[in-house]
Amino acid sequence: MQREEKQLDSALEAIIMRVNDLKTAIAAMIFKIEHEYETLNWPNFLDNFALISGHLTSLSKILAHDKAPNLRNLTVLPLRLSPEKDEELLRLTEGRIPTFAHDLVPDYLRTKLEPQAEQKMMQLEAKAANVNIETSHKQLTQYTKVIGHVWDIANKAREEWESEAGARATQAQTSSAADTHALLAAVGMGKGLKSDSIQMVQSGVNSVNNGMMVGRPGNQQQTPGQGPMGNPQMGQMNKAPSAIKTNIKAASQIHPYR
Amino acid sequence: MTAPISTAMDSLSAALKSNIIPNQEYLLQGSVLDTSVEVLLHRLRGLCDNVDTGPEPFYDHEMCFSIRRGSPQEQPLLLRVRRALDAIHSDMPWQLRYIGQPELGDKSRPTVVRSSIDIATSNTVVEFLTELGCKLDFEYVTRGYMFRKGRMKITVSKIFKVNQGKVPEGVPEMISQSYLVELSVLAPSGQDAIAEDMRIFAEQLRPLVQLEKIDYKRLVH
């Protein structure tokens, strides 16, 4: 018998603790709504909800525990009612209930729902009981369908949003470092701007030299003599036979490895 | 009677000493591709001061002259002459400008700093420079828009080649497929606070344009 009482005490203590947690969480949220409604943002507000739902879960976990006493089987009996102001009670209830009198006790010790709510519940239950199975099934499928649609829409929106965000990350290039350098070299040092004729001659020589280098990697000695004289036509003429030469060379190079 | 006769040189050096001549240019440079220039202009229109009047267009011809100082190993002195080509600004004076070597500084410095001195001149400045022994090094035409934001100047311009001192008609040859973007402030030396404002402004143009400290030494190759 004593052991049971002890168990009940500890269980009640745990429950009261959880309920207090829940109460402070709700109070904090009310405080936030009342005082920080100007700066409050949704994520913050939802965090509060998450906190409250966490407390509710832990409370229901305690209540559902095997070792928890079945509170339904216990009765609270008001032994003495008094219209006098009770300071102790006022302190315990944080100033909410000043007297333990007959007009307040039925409300506070009530274990059922409010009469109005109770009536409404009963009506709804009666209505639910009256609906036949087929129509309820129909409604159920319809409901699932609607939910499915909403789910699809939400998913689609998310996909679009994500792809858009992705596109923004890999946005088309709007500037190029190479162009910046080209422009600054031109403006700052005249690169590519200095007298056109010189540029043309230089690039012409370069192309001839390049052609030769590609053509005959081996005999470079001949080229310096021809380079400066070389006009584009000569470059062209040199290119053709040299290409053949390369082919022959390449073929002969392959042999030793066979 | 005893008061010294002050010359122009005296007042100039006095002005230099008291740091009131804006001879330092704080500079950030970048470029934007032709395809995105409209977006940039739009953004600048919103960010800058001249919202009501719109951006100021310009069309200038710049000639860069060089003159040897002493030994040929030494870096030649560069002088830039600039003139407006468009009809609206045709009565504006020509501009002669000296730009010093850019100082990059360390990472803590947000912009390049270079000394810059400019002066308005008559249109005979080219003959004057030639007589002095200056040689035309290169020239180009720049066409674009100028924006202002407080003391900051932002130019978005296209650089075109110039042929034999004449601006080619029709479609001139341009340097790269991008517009040059420059953010600069002219200030007396020692006003480094403006550089921080420039850094913040440049940040607002990212990632459209990367305005950076460009090291000219790295461009020579």
mmCIF file with all atom_site columns, N, CA and C in Angstrom, chain A residues 215-248:
data_model
loop_
_atom_site.group_PDB
_atom_site.id
_atom_site.type_symbol
_atom_site.label_atom_id
_atom_site.label_alt_id
_atom_site.label_comp_id
_atom_site.label_asym_id
_atom_site.label_entity_id
_atom_site.label_seq_id
_atom_site.pdbx_PDB_ins_code
_atom_site.Cartn_x
_atom_site.Cartn_y
_atom_site.Cartn_z
_atom_site.occupancy
_atom_site.B_iso_or_equiv
_atom_site.pdbx_formal_charge
_atom_site.auth_seq_id
_atom_site.auth_comp_id
_atom_site.auth_asym_id
_atom_site.auth_atom_id
_atom_site.pdbx_PDB_model_num
ATOM 1   N N  . GLY A 1 215 ? 55.814 22.266 -89.050 1.00 0.00 ? 215 GLY A N  1
ATOM 2   C CA . GLY A 1 215 ? 56.194 21.396 -90.164 1.00 0.00 ? 215 GLY A CA 1
ATOM 3   C C  . GLY A 1 215 ? 57.471 20.635 -89.897 1.00 0.00 ? 215 GLY A C  1
ATOM 4   N N  . ARG A 1 216 ? 58.499 21.349 -89.495 1.00 0.00 ? 216 ARG A N  1
ATOM 5   C CA . ARG A 1 216 ? 59.800 20.680 -89.328 1.00 0.00 ? 216 ARG A CA 1
ATOM 6   C C  . ARG A 1 216 ? 60.314 20.918 -87.916 1.00 0.00 ? 216 ARG A C  1
ATOM 7   N N  . PRO A 1 217 ? 60.009 20.034 -87.074 1.00 0.00 ? 217 PRO A N  1
ATOM 8   C CA . PRO A 1 217 ? 60.479 20.239 -85.709 1.00 0.00 ? 217 PRO A CA 1
ATOM 9   C C  . PRO A 1 217 ? 61.984 20.054 -85.627 1.00 0.00 ? 217 PRO A C  1
ATOM 10  N N  . GLY A 1 218 ? 62.551 19.295 -86.513 1.00 0.00 ? 218 GLY A N  1
ATOM 11  C CA . GLY A 1 218 ? 63.963 18.955 -86.420 1.00 0.00 ? 218 GLY A CA 1
ATOM 12  C C  . GLY A 1 218 ? 64.890 20.062 -86.915 1.00 0.00 ? 218 GLY A C  1
ATOM 13  N N  . ASN A 1 219 ? 64.662 20.568 -88.151 1.00 0.00 ? 219 ASN A N  1
ATOM 14  C CA . ASN A 1 219 ? 65.637 21.508 -88.697 1.00 0.00 ? 219 ASN A CA 1
ATOM 15  C C  . ASN A 1 219 ? 65.186 22.944 -88.546 1.00 0.00 ? 219 ASN A C  1
ATOM 16  N N  . GLN A 1 220 ? 65.546 23.492 -87.425 1.00 0.00 ? 220 GLN A N  1
ATOM 17  C CA . GLN A 1 220 ? 65.219 24.882 -87.123 1.00 0.00 ? 220 GLN A CA 1
ATOM 18  C C  . GLN A 1 220 ? 66.218 25.830 -87.783 1.00 0.00 ? 220 GLN A C  1
ATOM 19  N N  . GLN A 1 221 ? 67.411 25.353 -88.101 1.00 0.00 ? 221 GLN A N  1
ATOM 20  C CA . GLN A 1 221 ? 68.478 26.251 -88.548 1.00 0.00 ? 221 GLN A CA 1
ATOM 21  C C  . GLN A 1 221 ? 68.099 27.006 -89.810 1.00 0.00 ? 221 GLN A C  1
ATOM 22  N N  . GLN A 1 222 ? 67.329 26.394 -90.653 1.00 0.00 ? 222 GLN A N  1
ATOM 23  C CA . GLN A 1 222 ? 67.001 27.049 -91.911 1.00 0.00 ? 222 GLN A CA 1
ATOM 24  C C  . GLN A 1 222 ? 66.052 28.220 -91.723 1.00 0.00 ? 222 GLN A C  1
ATOM 25  N N  . THR A 1 223 ? 65.200 28.106 -90.740 1.00 0.00 ? 223 THR A N  1
ATOM 26  C CA . THR A 1 223 ? 64.118 29.091 -90.636 1.00 0.00 ? 223 THR A CA 1
ATOM 27  C C  . THR A 1 223 ? 64.558 30.523 -90.336 1.00 0.00 ? 223 THR A C  1
ATOM 28  N N  . PRO A 1 224 ? 65.519 30.761 -89.477 1.00 0.00 ? 224 PRO A N  1
ATOM 29  C CA . PRO A 1 224 ? 65.795 32.173 -89.182 1.00 0.00 ? 224 PRO A CA 1
ATOM 30  C C  . PRO A 1 224 ? 66.119 32.982 -90.411 1.00 0.00 ? 224 PRO A C  1
ATOM 31  N N  . GLY A 1 225 ? 66.813 32.408 -91.357 1.00 0.00 ? 225 GLY A N  1
ATOM 32  C CA . GLY A 1 225 ? 67.135 33.122 -92.579 1.00 0.00 ? 225 GLY A CA 1
ATOM 33  C C  . GLY A 1 225 ? 65.874 33.484 -93.362 1.00 0.00 ? 225 GLY A C  1
ATOM 34  N N  . GLN A 1 226 ? 64.957 32.560 -93.418 1.00 0.00 ? 226 GLN A N  1
ATOM 35  C CA . GLN A 1 226 ? 63.790 32.785 -94.257 1.00 0.00 ? 226 GLN A CA 1
ATOM 36  C C  . GLN A 1 226 ? 62.732 33.624 -93.552 1.00 0.00 ? 226 GLN A C  1
ATOM 37  N N  . GLY A 1 227 ? 62.719 33.499 -92.231 1.00 0.00 ? 227 GLY A N  1
ATOM 38  C CA . GLY A 1 227 ? 61.633 34.136 -91.466 1.00 0.00 ? 227 GLY A CA 1
ATOM 39  C C  . GLY A 1 227 ? 61.365 35.581 -91.818 1.00 0.00 ? 227 GLY A C  1
ATOM 40  N N  . PRO A 1 228 ? 62.348 36.463 -91.615 1.00 0.00 ? 228 PRO A N  1
ATOM 41  C CA . PRO A 1 228 ? 62.078 37.875 -91.835 1.00 0.00 ? 228 PRO A CA 1
ATOM 42  C C  . PRO A 1 228 ? 61.690 38.189 -93.269 1.00 0.00 ? 228 PRO A C  1
ATOM 43  N N  . MET A 1 229 ? 62.289 37.453 -94.228 1.00 0.00 ? 229 MET A N  1
ATOM 44  C CA . MET A 1 229 ? 61.947 37.716 -95.625 1.00 0.00 ? 229 MET A CA 1
ATOM 45  C C  . MET A 1 229 ? 60.570 37.185 -95.949 1.00 0.00 ? 229 MET A C  1
ATOM 46  N N  . GLY A 1 230 ? 60.283 36.119 -95.307 1.00 0.00 ? 230 GLY A N  1
ATOM 47  C CA . GLY A 1 230 ? 59.113 35.337 -95.688 1.00 0.00 ? 230 GLY A CA 1
ATOM 48  C C  . GLY A 1 230 ? 57.849 36.151 -95.810 1.00 0.00 ? 230 GLY A C  1
ATOM 49  N N  . ASN A 1 231 ? 57.258 36.137 -96.962 1.00 0.00 ? 231 ASN A N  1
ATOM 50  C CA . ASN A 1 231 ? 55.935 36.728 -97.097 1.00 0.00 ? 231 ASN A CA 1
ATOM 51  C C  . ASN A 1 231 ? 54.923 35.611 -96.915 1.00 0.00 ? 231 ASN A C  1
ATOM 52  N N  . PRO A 1 232 ? 53.687 35.962 -96.725 1.00 0.00 ? 232 PRO A N  1
ATOM 53  C CA . PRO A 1 232 ? 52.687 34.932 -96.455 1.00 0.00 ? 232 PRO A CA 1
ATOM 54  C C  . PRO A 1 232 ? 52.683 33.828 -97.510 1.00 0.00 ? 232 PRO A C  1
ATOM 55  N N  . GLN A 1 233 ? 52.954 34.191 -98.759 1.00 0.00 ? 233 GLN A N  1
ATOM 56  C CA . GLN A 1 233 ? 52.906 33.159 -99.809 1.00 0.00 ? 233 GLN A CA 1
ATOM 57  C C  . GLN A 1 233 ? 53.960 32.102 -99.582 1.00 0.00 ? 233 GLN A C  1
ATOM 58  N N  . MET A 1 234 ? 55.164 32.575 -99.265 1.00 0.00 ? 234 MET A N  1
ATOM 59  C CA . MET A 1 234 ? 56.240 31.605 -99.034 1.00 0.00 ? 234 MET A CA 1
ATOM 60  C C  . MET A 1 234 ? 55.879 30.669 -97.897 1.00 0.00 ? 234 MET A C  1
ATOM 61  N N  . GLY A 1 235 ? 55.283 31.276 -96.887 1.00 0.00 ? 235 GLY A N  1
ATOM 62  C CA . GLY A 1 235 ? 54.844 30.476 -95.748 1.00 0.00 ? 235 GLY A CA 1
ATOM 63  C C  . GLY A 1 235 ? 53.908 29.371 -96.211 1.00 0.00 ? 235 GLY A C  1
ATOM 64  N N  . GLN A 1 236 ? 53.011 29.743 -97.081 1.00 0.00 ? 236 GLN A N  1
ATOM 65  C CA . GLN A 1 236 ? 52.060 28.753 -97.584 1.00 0.00 ? 236 GLN A CA 1
ATOM 66  C C  . GLN A 1 236 ? 52.784 27.647 -98.328 1.00 0.00 ? 236 GLN A C  1
ATOM 67  N N  . MET A 1 237 ? 53.764 28.074 -99.178 1.00 0.00 ? 237 MET A N  1
ATOM 68  C CA . MET A 1 237 ? 54.458 27.069 -99.971 1.00 0.00 ? 237 MET A CA 1
ATOM 69  C C  . MET A 1 237 ? 55.251 26.123 -99.083 1.00 0.00 ? 237 MET A C  1
ATOM 70  N N  . ASN A 1 238 ? 55.846 26.688 -98.094 1.00 0.00 ? 238 ASN A N  1
ATOM 71  C CA . ASN A 1 238 ? 56.636 25.843 -97.200 1.00 0.00 ? 238 ASN A CA 1
ATOM 72  C C  . ASN A 1 238 ? 55.771 24.848 -96.441 1.00 0.00 ? 238 ASN A C  1
ATOM 73  N N  . LYS A 1 239 ? 54.604 25.313 -96.151 1.00 0.00 ? 239 LYS A N  1
ATOM 74  C CA . LYS A 1 239 ? 53.734 24.492 -95.307 1.00 0.00 ? 239 LYS A CA 1
ATOM 75  C C  . LYS A 1 239 ? 53.392 23.165 -95.972 1.00 0.00 ? 239 LYS A C  1
ATOM 76  N N  . ALA A 1 240 ? 53.043 23.260 -97.274 1.00 0.00 ? 240 ALA A N  1
ATOM 77  C CA . ALA A 1 240 ? 52.525 22.063 -97.930 1.00 0.00 ? 240 ALA A CA 1
ATOM 78  C C  . ALA A 1 240 ? 53.513 20.895 -97.882 1.00 0.00 ? 240 ALA A C  1
ATOM 79  N N  . PRO A 1 241 ? 54.766 21.079 -98.399 1.00 0.00 ? 241 PRO A N  1
ATOM 80  C CA . PRO A 1 241 ? 55.676 19.932 -98.367 1.00 0.00 ? 241 PRO A CA 1
ATOM 81  C C  . PRO A 1 241 ? 56.012 19.519 -96.937 1.00 0.00 ? 241 PRO A C  1
ATOM 82  N N  . SER A 1 242 ? 56.077 20.505 -96.062 1.00 0.00 ? 242 SER A N  1
ATOM 83  C CA . SER A 1 242 ? 56.490 20.143 -94.712 1.00 0.00 ? 242 SER A CA 1
ATOM 84  C C  . SER A 1 242 ? 55.485 19.210 -94.073 1.00 0.00 ? 242 SER A C  1
ATOM 85  N N  . ALA A 1 243 ? 54.232 19.414 -94.412 1.00 0.00 ? 243 ALA A N  1
ATOM 86  C CA . ALA A 1 243 ? 53.208 18.545 -93.837 1.00 0.00 ? 243 ALA A CA 1
ATOM 87  C C  . ALA A 1 243 ? 53.473 17.102 -94.226 1.00 0.00 ? 243 ALA A C  1
ATOM 88  N N  . ILE A 1 244 ? 53.850 16.917 -95.481 1.00 0.00 ? 244 ILE A N  1
ATOM 89  C CA . ILE A 1 244 ? 54.131 15.556 -95.944 1.00 0.00 ? 244 ILE A CA 1
ATOM 90  C C  . ILE A 1 244 ? 55.303 14.984 -95.162 1.00 0.00 ? 244 ILE A C  1
ATOM 91  N N  . LYS A 1 245 ? 56.302 15.837 -95.023 1.00 0.00 ? 245 LYS A N  1
ATOM 92  C CA . LYS A 1 245 ? 57.497 15.388 -94.300 1.00 0.00 ? 245 LYS A CA 1
ATOM 93  C C  . LYS A 1 245 ? 57.157 14.875 -92.913 1.00 0.00 ? 245 LYS A C  1
ATOM 94  N N  . THR A 1 246 ? 56.317 15.651 -92.255 1.00 0.00 ? 246 THR A N  1
ATOM 95  C CA . THR A 1 246 ? 55.952 15.249 -90.902 1.00 0.00 ? 246 THR A CA 1
ATOM 96  C C  . THR A 1 246 ? 55.337 13.862 -90.914 1.00 0.00 ? 246 THR A C  1
ATOM 97  N N  . ASN A 1 247 ? 54.491 13.657 -91.914 1.00 0.00 ? 247 ASN A N  1
ATOM 98  C CA . ASN A 1 247 ? 53.831 12.358 -91.989 1.00 0.00 ? 247 ASN A CA 1
ATOM 99  C C  . ASN A 1 247 ? 54.857 11.238 -92.090 1.00 0.00 ? 247 ASN A C  1
ATOM 100 N N  . ILE A 1 248 ? 55.823 11.455 -92.977 1.00 0.00 ? 248 ILE A N  1
ATOM 101 C CA . ILE A 1 248 ? 56.837 10.417 -93.176 1.00 0.00 ? 248 ILE A CA 1
ATOM 102 C C  . ILE A 1 248 ? 57.583 10.186 -91.871 1.00 0.00 ? 248 ILE A C  1
#
